Structures are given as C-alpha cells and as structure tokens.
Tab-separated table of C-alpha atoms in Angstrom:
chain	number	residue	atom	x	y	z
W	24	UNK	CA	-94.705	31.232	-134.346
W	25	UNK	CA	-92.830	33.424	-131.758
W	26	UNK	CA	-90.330	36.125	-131.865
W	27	UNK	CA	-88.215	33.939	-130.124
W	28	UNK	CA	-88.747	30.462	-132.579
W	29	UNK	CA	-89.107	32.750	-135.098
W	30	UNK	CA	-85.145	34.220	-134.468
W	31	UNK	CA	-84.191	30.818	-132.860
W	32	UNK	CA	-84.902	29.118	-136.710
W	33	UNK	CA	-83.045	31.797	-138.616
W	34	UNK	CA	-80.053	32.035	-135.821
W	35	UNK	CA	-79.734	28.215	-136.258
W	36	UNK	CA	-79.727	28.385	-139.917
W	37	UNK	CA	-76.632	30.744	-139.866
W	38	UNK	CA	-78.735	33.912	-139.918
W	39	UNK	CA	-77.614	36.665	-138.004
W	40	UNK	CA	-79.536	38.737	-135.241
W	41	UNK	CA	-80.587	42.066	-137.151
W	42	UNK	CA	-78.917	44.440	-134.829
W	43	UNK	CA	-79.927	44.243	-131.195
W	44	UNK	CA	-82.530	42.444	-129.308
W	45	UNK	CA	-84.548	44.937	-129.168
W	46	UNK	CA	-84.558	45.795	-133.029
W	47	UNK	CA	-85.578	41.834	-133.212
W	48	UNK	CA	-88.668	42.541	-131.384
W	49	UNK	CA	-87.521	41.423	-128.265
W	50	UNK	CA	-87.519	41.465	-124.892
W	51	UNK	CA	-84.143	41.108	-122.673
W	52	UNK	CA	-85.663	38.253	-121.191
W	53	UNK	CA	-86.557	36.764	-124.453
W	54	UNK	CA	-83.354	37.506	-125.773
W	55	UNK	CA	-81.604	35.467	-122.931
W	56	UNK	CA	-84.125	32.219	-123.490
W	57	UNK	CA	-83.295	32.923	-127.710
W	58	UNK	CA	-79.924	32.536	-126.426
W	59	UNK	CA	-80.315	29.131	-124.533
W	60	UNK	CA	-82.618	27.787	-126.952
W	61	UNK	CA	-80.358	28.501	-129.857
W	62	UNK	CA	-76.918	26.996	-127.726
W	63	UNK	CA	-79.037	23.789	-127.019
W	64	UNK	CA	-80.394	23.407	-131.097
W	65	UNK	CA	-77.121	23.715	-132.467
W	66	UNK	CA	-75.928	20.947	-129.989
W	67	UNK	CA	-78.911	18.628	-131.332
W	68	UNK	CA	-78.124	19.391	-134.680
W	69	UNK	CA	-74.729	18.434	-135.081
W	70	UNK	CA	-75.414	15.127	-132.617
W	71	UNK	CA	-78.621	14.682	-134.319
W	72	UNK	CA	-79.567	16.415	-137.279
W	73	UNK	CA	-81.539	19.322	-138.677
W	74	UNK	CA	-85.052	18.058	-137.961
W	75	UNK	CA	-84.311	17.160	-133.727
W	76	UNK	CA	-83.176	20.878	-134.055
W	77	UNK	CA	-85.932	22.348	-135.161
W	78	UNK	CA	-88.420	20.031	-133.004
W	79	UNK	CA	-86.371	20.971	-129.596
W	80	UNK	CA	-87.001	24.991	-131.077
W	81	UNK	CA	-90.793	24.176	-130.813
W	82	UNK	CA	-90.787	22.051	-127.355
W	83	UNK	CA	-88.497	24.568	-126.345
W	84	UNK	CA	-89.576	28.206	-126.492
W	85	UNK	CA	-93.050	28.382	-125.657
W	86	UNK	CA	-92.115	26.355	-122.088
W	87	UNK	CA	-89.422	28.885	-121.399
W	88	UNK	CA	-91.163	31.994	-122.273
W	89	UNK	CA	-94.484	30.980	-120.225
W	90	UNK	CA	-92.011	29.917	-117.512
W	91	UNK	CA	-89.203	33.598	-118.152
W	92	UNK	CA	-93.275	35.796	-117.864
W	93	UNK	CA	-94.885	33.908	-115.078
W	94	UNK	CA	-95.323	36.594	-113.045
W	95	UNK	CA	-96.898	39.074	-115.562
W	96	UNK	CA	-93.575	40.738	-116.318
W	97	UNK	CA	-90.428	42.419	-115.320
W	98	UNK	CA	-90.475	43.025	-111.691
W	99	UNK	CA	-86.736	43.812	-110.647
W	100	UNK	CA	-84.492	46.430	-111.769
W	101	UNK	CA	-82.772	49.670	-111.231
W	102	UNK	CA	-85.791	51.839	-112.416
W	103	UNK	CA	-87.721	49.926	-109.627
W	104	UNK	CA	-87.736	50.737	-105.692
C-alpha cells in the first residue's frame, strides 16, 4: 500500500495526520491528492458505508498519483528558472 492509501485509511478512520506532510512521508503533491481522496471517502462513507470507502481509497490513489507524477516530477516552482 501507498503513503497516500496508507494515510488516506487512517485519516478516514478518525486518525490524525502526524504533524505535517512531510513528516507523513509525503510529497506536497501527494499531500493535495491525500486530501481529495480523503474529502471524496468520507462522502462515500456516510452515503454508503465503510467498505465503498475503503474500495474508492484503492481505485482512487494509485490513478491520481500516476496521473499528479506523469511527468517524472516537480517541474514548476520558485527554486526553478
């Protein structure tokens, strides 16, 4: 399992993050998709219970990470010209 399910799973059982993102092993990016992923399983799991939570965590986060690293990695910012 992923950071990201891995966090997404323990956010969605009540858990809380363990400082910041990066202290959780992650990335911004990944952080931002946890984020999403996490907003969207709570939603299933009060319309539709605990288990379509947990399935939309695992059709969920490897699609958006593969999708959020496409192009090898971080490739804007203010530390690039």
């Amino acid at each position: 399992m992923s950071a990201v399910g891995y966090w997404a799973r323990e956010m969605l059982d009540g858990g809380e993050p363990y400082g910041d993102y990066q202290s959780m092993g992650l990335s911004n990016r990944q952080y931002d998709i946890l984020r999403e992923v996490v907003d969207e399983a709570r939603a299933a799991k009060r319309d539709q219970g605990a288990r379509a939570a947990g399935e939309l965590i695992d059709r969920r986060v490897r699609p958006a990470c593969a999708a959020g690293y496409r192009d090898g990695g971080p490739s804007r910012g203010p530390w690039q010209s």
